[in-house]
CSV table of C-alpha atoms in Angstrom, one decimal:
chain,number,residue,atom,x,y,z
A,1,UNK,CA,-6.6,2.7,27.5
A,2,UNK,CA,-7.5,6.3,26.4
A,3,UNK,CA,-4.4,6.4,23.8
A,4,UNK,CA,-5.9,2.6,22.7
A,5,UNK,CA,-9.1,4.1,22.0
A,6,UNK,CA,-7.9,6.9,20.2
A,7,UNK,CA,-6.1,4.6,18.4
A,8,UNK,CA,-9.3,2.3,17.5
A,9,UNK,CA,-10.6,5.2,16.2
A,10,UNK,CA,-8.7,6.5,13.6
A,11,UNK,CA,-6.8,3.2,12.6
A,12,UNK,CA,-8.0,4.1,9.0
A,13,UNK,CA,-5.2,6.6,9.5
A,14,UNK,CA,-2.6,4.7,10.7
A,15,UNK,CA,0.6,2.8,8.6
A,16,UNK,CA,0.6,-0.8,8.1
A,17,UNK,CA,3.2,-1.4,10.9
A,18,UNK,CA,1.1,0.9,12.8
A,19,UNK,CA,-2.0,-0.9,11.9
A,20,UNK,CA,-0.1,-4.2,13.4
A,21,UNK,CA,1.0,-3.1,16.6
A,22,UNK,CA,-2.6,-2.5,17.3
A,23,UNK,CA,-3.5,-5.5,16.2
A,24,UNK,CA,-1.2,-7.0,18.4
A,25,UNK,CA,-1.7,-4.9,21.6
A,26,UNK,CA,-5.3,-6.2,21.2
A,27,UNK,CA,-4.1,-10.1,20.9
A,28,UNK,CA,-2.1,-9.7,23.7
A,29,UNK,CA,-4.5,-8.3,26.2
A,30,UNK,CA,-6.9,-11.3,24.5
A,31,UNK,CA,-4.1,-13.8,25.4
A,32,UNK,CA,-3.7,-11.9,29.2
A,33,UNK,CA,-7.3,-12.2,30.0
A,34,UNK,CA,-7.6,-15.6,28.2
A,35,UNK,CA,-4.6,-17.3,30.2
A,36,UNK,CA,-5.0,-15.0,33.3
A,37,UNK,CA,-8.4,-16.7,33.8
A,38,UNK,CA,-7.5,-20.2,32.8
A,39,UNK,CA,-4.6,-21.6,33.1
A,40,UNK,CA,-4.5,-21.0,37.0
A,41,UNK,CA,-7.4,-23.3,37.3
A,42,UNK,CA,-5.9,-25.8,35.5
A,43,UNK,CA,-3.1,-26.5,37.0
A,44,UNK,CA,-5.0,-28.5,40.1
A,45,UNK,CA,-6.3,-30.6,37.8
A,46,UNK,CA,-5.4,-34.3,37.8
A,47,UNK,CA,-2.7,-34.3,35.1
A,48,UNK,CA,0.5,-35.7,35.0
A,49,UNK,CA,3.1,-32.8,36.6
A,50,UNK,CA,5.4,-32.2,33.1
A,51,UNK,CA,1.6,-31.1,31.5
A,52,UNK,CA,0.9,-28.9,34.4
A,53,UNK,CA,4.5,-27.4,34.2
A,54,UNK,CA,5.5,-27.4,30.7
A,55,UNK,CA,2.3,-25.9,28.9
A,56,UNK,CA,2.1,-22.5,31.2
A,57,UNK,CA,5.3,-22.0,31.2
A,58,UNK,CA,6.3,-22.0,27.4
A,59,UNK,CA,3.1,-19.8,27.3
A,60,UNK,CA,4.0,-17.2,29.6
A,61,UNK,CA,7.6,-17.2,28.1
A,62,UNK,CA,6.4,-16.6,24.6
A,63,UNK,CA,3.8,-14.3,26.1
A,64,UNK,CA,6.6,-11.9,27.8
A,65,UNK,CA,8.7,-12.0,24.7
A,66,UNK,CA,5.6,-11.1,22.1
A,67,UNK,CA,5.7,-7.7,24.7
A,68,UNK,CA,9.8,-7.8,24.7
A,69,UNK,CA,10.0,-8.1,20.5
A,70,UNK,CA,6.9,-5.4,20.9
A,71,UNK,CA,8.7,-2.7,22.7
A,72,UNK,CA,12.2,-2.8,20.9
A,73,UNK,CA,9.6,-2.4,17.4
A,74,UNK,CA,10.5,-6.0,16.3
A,75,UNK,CA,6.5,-6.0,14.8
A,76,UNK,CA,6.5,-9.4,12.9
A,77,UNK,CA,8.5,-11.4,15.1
A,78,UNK,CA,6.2,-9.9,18.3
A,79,UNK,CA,3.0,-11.1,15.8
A,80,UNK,CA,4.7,-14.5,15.1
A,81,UNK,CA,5.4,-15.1,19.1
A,82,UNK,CA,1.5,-14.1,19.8
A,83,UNK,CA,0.7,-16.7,17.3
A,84,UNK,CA,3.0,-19.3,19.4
A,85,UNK,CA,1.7,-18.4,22.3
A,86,UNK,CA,-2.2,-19.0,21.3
A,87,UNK,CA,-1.0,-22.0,19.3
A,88,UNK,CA,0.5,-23.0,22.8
A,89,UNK,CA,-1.9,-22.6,25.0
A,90,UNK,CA,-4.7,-24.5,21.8
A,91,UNK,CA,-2.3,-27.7,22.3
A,92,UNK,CA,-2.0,-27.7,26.0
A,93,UNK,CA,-5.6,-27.3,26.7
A,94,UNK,CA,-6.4,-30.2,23.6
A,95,UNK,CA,-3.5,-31.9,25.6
A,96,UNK,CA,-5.8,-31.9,28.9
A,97,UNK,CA,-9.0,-31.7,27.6
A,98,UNK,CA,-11.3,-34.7,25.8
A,99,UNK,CA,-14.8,-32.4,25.4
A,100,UNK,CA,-15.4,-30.1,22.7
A,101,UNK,CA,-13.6,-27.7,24.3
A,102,UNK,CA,-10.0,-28.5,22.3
A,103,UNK,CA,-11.9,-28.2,19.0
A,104,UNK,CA,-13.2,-24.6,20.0
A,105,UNK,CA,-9.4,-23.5,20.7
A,106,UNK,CA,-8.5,-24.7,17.3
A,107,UNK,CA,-11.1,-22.2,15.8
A,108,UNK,CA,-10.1,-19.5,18.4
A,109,UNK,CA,-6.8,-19.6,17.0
A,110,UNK,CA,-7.3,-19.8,13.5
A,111,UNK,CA,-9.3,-16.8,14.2
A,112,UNK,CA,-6.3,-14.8,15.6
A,113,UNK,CA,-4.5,-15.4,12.3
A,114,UNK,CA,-7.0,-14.6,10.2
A,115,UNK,CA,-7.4,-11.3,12.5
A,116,UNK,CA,-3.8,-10.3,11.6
A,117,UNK,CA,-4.6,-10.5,7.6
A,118,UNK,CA,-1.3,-11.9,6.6
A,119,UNK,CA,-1.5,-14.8,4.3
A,120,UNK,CA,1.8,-16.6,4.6
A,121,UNK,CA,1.1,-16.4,8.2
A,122,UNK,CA,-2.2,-17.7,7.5
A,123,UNK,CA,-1.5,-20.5,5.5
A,124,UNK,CA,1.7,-22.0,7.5
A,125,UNK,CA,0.4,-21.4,11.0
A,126,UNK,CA,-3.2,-22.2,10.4
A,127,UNK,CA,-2.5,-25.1,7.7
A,128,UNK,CA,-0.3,-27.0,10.1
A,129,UNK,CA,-2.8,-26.6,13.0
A,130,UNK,CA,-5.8,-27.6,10.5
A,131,UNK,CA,-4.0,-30.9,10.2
A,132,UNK,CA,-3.5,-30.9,13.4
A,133,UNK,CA,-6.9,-30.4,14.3
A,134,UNK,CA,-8.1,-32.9,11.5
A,135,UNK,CA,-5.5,-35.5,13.2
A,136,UNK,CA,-7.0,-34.7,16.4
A,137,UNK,CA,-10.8,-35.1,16.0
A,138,UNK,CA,-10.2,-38.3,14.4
A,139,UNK,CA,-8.5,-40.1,17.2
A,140,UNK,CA,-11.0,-38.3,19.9
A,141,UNK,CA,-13.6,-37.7,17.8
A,142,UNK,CA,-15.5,-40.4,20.3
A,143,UNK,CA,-15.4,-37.3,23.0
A,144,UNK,CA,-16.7,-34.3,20.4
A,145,UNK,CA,-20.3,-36.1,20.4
A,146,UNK,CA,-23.2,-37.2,22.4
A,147,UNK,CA,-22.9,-40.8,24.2
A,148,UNK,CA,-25.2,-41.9,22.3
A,149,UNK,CA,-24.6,-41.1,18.9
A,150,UNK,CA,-24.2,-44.4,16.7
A,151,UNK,CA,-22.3,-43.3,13.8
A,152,UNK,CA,-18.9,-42.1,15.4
A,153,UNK,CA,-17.0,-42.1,11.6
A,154,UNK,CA,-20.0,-40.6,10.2
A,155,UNK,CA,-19.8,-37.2,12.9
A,156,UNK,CA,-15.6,-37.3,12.7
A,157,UNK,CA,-16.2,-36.7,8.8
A,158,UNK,CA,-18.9,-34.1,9.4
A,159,UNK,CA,-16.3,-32.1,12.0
A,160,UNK,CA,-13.2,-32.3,9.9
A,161,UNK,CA,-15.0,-30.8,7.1
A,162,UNK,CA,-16.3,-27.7,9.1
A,163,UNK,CA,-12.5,-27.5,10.0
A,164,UNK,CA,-11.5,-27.4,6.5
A,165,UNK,CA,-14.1,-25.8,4.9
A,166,UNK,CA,-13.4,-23.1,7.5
A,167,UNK,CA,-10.1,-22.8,7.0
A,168,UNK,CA,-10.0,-23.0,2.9
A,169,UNK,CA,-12.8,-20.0,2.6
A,170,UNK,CA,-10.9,-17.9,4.7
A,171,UNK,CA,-7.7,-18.8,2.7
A,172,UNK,CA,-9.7,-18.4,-0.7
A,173,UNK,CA,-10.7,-14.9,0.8
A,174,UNK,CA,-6.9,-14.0,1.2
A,175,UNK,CA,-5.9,-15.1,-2.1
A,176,UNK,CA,-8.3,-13.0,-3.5
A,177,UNK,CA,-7.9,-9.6,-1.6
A,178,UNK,CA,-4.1,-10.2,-2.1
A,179,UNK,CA,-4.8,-10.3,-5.6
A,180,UNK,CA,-6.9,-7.2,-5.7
A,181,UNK,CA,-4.7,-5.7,-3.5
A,182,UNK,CA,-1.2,-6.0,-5.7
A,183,UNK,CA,-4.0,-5.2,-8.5
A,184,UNK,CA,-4.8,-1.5,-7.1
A,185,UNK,CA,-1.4,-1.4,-6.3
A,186,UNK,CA,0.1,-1.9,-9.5
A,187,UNK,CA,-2.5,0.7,-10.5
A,188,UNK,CA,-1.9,3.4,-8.4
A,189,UNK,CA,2.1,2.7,-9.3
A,190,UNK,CA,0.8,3.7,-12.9
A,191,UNK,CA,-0.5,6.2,-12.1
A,192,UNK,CA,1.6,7.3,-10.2
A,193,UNK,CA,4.2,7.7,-12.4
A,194,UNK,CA,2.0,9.4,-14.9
A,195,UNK,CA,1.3,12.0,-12.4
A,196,UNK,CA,5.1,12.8,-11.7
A,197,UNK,CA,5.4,13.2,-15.6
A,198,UNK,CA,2.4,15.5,-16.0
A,199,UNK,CA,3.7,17.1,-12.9
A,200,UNK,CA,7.4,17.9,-14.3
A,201,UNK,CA,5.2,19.3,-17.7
A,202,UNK,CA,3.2,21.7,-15.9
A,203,UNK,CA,6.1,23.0,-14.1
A,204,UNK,CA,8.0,23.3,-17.4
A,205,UNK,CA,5.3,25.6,-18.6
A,206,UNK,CA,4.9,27.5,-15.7
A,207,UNK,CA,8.7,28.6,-16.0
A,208,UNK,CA,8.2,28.8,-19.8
A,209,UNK,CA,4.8,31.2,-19.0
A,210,UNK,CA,7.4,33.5,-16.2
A,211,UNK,CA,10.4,33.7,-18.5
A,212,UNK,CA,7.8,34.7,-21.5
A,213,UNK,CA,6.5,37.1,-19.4
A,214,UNK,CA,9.5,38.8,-18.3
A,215,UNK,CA,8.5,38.1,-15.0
A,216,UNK,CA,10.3,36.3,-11.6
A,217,UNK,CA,9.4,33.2,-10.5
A,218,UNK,CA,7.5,32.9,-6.7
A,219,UNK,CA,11.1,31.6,-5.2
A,220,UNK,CA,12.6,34.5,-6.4
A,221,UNK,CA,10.6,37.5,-5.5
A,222,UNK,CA,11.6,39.4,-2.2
A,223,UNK,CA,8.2,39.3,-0.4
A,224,UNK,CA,8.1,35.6,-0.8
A,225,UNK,CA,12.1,35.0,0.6
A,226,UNK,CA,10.8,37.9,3.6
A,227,UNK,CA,7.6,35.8,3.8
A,228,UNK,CA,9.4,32.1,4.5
A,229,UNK,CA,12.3,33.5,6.9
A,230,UNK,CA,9.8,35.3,9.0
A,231,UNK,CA,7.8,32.0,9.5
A,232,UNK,CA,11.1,30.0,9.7
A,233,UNK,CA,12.2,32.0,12.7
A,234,UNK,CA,9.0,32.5,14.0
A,235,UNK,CA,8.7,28.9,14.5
A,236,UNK,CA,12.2,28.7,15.7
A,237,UNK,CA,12.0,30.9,19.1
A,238,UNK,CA,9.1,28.2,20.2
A,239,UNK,CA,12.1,25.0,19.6
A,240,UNK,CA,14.4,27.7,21.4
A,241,UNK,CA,17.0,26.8,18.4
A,242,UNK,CA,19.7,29.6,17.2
A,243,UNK,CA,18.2,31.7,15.1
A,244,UNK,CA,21.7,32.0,13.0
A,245,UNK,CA,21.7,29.1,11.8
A,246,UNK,CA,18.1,28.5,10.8
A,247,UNK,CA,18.2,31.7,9.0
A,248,UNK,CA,21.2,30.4,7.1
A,249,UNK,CA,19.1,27.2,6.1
A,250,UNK,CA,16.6,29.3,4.9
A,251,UNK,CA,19.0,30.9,2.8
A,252,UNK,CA,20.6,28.0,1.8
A,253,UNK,CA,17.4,26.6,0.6
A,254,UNK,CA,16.7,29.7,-1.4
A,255,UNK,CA,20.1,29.4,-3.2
A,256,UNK,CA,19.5,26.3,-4.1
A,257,UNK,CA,16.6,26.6,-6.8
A,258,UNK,CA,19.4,28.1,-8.9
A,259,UNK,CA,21.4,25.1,-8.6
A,260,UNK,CA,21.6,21.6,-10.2
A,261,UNK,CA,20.2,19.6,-7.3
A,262,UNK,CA,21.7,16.4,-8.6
A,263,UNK,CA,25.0,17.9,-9.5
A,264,UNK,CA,25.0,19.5,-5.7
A,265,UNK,CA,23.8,15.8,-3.8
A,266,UNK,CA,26.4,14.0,-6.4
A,267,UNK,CA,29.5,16.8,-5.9
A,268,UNK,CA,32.4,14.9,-4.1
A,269,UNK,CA,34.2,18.6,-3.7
A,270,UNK,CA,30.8,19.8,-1.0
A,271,UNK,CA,31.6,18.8,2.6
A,272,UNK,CA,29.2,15.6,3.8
A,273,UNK,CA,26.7,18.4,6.1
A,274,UNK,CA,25.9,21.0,3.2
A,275,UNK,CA,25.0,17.7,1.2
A,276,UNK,CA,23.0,16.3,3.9
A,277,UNK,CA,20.9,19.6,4.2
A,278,UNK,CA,20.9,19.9,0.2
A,279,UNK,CA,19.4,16.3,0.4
A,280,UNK,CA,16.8,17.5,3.0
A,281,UNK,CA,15.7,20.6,1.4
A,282,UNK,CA,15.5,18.7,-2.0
A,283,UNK,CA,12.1,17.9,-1.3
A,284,UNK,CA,10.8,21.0,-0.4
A,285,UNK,CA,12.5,22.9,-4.0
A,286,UNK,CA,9.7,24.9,-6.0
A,287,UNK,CA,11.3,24.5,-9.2
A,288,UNK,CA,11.6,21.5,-9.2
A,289,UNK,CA,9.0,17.9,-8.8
A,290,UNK,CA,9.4,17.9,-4.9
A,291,UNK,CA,7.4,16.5,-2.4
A,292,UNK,CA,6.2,19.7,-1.7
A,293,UNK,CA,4.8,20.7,-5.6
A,294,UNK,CA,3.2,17.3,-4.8
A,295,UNK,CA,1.5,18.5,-2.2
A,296,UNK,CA,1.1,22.0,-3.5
A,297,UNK,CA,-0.9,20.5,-6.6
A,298,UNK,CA,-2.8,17.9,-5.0
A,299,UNK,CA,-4.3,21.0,-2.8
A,300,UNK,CA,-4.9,23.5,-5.7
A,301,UNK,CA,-7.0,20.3,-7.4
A,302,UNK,CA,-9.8,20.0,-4.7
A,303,UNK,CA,-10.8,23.5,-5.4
A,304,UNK,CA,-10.7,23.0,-9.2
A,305,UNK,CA,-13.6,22.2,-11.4
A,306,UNK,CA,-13.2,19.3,-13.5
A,307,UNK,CA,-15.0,17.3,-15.9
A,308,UNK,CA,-18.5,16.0,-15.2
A,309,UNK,CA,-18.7,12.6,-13.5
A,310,UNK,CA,-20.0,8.9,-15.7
A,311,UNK,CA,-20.6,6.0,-14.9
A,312,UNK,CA,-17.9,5.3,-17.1
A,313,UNK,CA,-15.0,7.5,-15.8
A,314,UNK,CA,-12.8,4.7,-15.0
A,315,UNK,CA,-13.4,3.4,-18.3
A,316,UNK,CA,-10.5,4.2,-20.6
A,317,UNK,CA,-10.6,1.0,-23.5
A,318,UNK,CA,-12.2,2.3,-26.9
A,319,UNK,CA,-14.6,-0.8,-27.1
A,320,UNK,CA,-15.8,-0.1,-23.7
A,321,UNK,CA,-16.3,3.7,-24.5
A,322,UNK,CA,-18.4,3.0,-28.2
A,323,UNK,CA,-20.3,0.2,-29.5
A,324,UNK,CA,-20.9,2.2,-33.1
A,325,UNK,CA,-17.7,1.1,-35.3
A,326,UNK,CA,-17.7,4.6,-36.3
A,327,UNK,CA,-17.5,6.2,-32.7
A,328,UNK,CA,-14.4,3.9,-32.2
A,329,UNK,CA,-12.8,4.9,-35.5
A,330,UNK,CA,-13.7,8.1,-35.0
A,331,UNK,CA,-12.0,8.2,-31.3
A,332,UNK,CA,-8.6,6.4,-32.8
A,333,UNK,CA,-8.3,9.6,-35.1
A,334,UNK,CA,-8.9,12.0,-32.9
A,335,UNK,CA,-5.7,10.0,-30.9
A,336,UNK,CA,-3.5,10.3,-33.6
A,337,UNK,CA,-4.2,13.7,-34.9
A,338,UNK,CA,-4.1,15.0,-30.5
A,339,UNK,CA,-0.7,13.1,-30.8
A,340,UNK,CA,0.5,14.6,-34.3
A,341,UNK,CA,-0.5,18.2,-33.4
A,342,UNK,CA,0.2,18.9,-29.8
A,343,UNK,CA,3.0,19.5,-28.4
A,344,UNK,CA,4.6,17.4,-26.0
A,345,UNK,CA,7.9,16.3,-26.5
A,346,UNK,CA,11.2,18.1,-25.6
A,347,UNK,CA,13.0,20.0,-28.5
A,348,UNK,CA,16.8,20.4,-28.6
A,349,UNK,CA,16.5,23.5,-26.8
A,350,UNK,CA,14.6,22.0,-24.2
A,351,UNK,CA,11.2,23.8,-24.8
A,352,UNK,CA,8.1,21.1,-24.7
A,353,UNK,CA,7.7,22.9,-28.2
A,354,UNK,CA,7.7,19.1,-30.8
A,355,UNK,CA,5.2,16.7,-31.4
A,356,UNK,CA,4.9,13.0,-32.0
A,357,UNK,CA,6.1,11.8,-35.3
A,358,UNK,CA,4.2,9.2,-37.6
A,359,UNK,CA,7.1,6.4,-36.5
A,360,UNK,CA,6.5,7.7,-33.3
A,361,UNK,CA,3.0,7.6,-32.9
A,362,UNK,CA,3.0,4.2,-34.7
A,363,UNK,CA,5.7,2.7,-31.9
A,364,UNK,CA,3.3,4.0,-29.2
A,365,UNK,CA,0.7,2.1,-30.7
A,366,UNK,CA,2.7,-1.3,-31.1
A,367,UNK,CA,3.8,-1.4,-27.5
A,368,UNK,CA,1.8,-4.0,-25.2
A,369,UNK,CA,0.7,-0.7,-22.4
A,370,UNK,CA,-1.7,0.4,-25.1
A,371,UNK,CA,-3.9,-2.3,-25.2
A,372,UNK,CA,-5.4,-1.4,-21.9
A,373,UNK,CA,-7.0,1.4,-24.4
A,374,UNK,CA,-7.0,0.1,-27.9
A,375,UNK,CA,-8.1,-3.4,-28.8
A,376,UNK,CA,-6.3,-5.7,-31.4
A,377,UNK,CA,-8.7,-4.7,-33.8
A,378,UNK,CA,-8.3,-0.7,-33.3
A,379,UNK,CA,-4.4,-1.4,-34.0
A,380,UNK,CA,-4.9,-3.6,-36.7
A,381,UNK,CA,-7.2,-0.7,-38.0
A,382,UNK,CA,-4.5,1.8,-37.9
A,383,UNK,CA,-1.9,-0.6,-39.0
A,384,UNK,CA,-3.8,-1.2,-42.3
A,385,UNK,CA,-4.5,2.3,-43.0
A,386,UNK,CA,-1.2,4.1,-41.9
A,387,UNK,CA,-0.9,5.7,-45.0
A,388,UNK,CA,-4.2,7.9,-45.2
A,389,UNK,CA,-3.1,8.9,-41.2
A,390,UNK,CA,0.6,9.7,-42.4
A,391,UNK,CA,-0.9,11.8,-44.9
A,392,UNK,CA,-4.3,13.3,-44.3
A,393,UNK,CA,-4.2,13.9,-40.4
């Protein structure tokens, strides 16, 4: 219960599969206390034996193998079996019961899906047993209401819509966040890949800043290799490893930043461990985008000043930006002359030393990306006037 806990509490920290198991722990002790305090009772009532039988039995089966699918880290068919199993136990107890009691279950278990956020789940599971429910209030819909209630059809309509109303919102809600979900992703995927780019720049410059200077790179001074193999082998006596052969990874990993990583990971002449420990250290390579530059740079950052904060920081369309036509013309060539003067493109030597060309800058501006930034207008703009850009900016 204490791990539980810890785990409610920092579940903002946790993976999506990780995110699921808890959500399925806490269904399954739901379903526990739910059948444990139930379904006993229910089997000396006056039912016919096959009921009494059948219904706790195909519950406690799926039950034990939602915890089976659970522990061998089979997630989504462990969530799919908890929904059986609620779904089960809905239809046994509508099966036995003729008071409003059924139509609760239906709800309970609608709420269970929606609990688990998964929107194919959602809209099989709980469509099917939203007809079902529908089906079912209209052929006992006599037993949902007071005795003396006149207008029997009149009530069954009022209940079926509160089923499907219920049901739609919550589908409506998934559709959307789905949406907004892919949405950000797609975003941060962008981004993303913007970063990496801007990440393998400022790495080019840093080596182009070292070689202009004369001087060595971090991975290559001495106190920097003495640093890394005292820590390496620090940490090793606590795993009780040989030191040996960690200090020959360390070394390893040294002599390869002055190696073609993809020429040493594709080599067919390298025997399979030295390119399965190449692969390994790959990500941890200083001269090169690794995962740990990522991490490197995403530190330096939070202690780095940068621009002020607007409202409109996330705003990056032109039209947006400036409602004078002059601001916007204004800002489209200050984009063309940022694009024509700095450098940013690779020369033949391989120094970031050339800059966009006119047919360049004017293919950059034709592709369908740009338009998150320039309007139809803005291009049409340029397009028109291509000539005074080509030769006075």
């Amino acid at each position: 219960m204490i791990e539980l806990y810890k785990k409610l509490m920092n579940s903002e920290f946790l993976s999506l599969i990780e995110l699921l198991k808890l959500k399925i722990v806490l269904v399954l002790i739901f379903l526990f206390i739910f059948g444990a305090l139930t379904v006993p009772v229910t089997i000396f009532e006056q039912f016919s034996l096959d009921v009494r039988i059948f219904g706790p039995i195909a519950f406690i089966l799926l039950f034990i193998m939602s915890i089976i699918m659970l522990l061998v880290n089979k997630t989504r068919v462990s969530m799919h079996f908890t929904i059986y199993s609620i779904v089960t136990l809905t239809i046994y107890y509508i099966a036995i019961s003729n008071h409003f009691y059924g139509l609760l279950l239906i709800f309970i278990s609608l709420t269970v899906m929606i609990f688990y956020q998964d929107i194919y789940t959602y809209a099989v599971y709980g469509g099917a047993l939203t007809l079902y429910g529908v089906y079912y209030i209209h052929i006992r819909g006599e037993f949902l209401i007071s005795v003396n209630e006149s207008n029997v059809f009149l009530s069954n309509i009022v209940y079926q819509f509160i089923l499907f109303f219920f049901f739609f919102v919550n589908l409506l809600y998934f559709i959307l966040s789905d949406n907004m979900y892919e949405h950000l992703n797609h975003q941060y995927l962008k981004k993303e890949i913007i970063i990496k780019k801007q990440r393998k720049y400022c790495l080019k410059f840093v080596s182009d800043i070292y070689e202009k200077k004369g001087e060595k790179q971090l991975y290559d001074t001495v106190e920097f290799q003495k640093a890394v193999s005292e820590i390496g082998l620090f940490i090793n006596e606590f795993l009780e490893h040989n030191g040996e052969k960690i200090a020959e990874v360390i070394e390893f990993y040294f002599f390869l930043h002055s190696q073609d990583i993809n020429e040493v990971l594709t080599s067919t002449s390298l025997p399979s461990i030295t390119k399965k420990y190449a692969k390994q250290l790959s990500e941890y390579l200083l001269n090169k985008d690794s995962e740990l530059n990522a991490m490197i740079f995403t530190v330096s950052n939070q202690f780095l000043g940068g621009y002020p904060e607007k409202q409109e920081r996330y705003e990056y369309k032109i039209d947006n930006l400036y409602e004078n036509t002059s601001d916007r013309v204004l800002a489209i060539l200050l984009i063309y002359k940022l694009l024509k003067s700095e450098p940013m493109l690779y020369d033949k030597w391989g120094q970031i030393e050339r800059c966009f060309t006119h047919d360049e800058i004017k293919m950059i501006f034709q592709q369908k990306e740009l338009r998150e930034y320039l309007s139809y207008e803005d291009i049409k703009f340029f397009m028109n006037n291509e000539q005074y850009f080509e030769n006075y900016l």
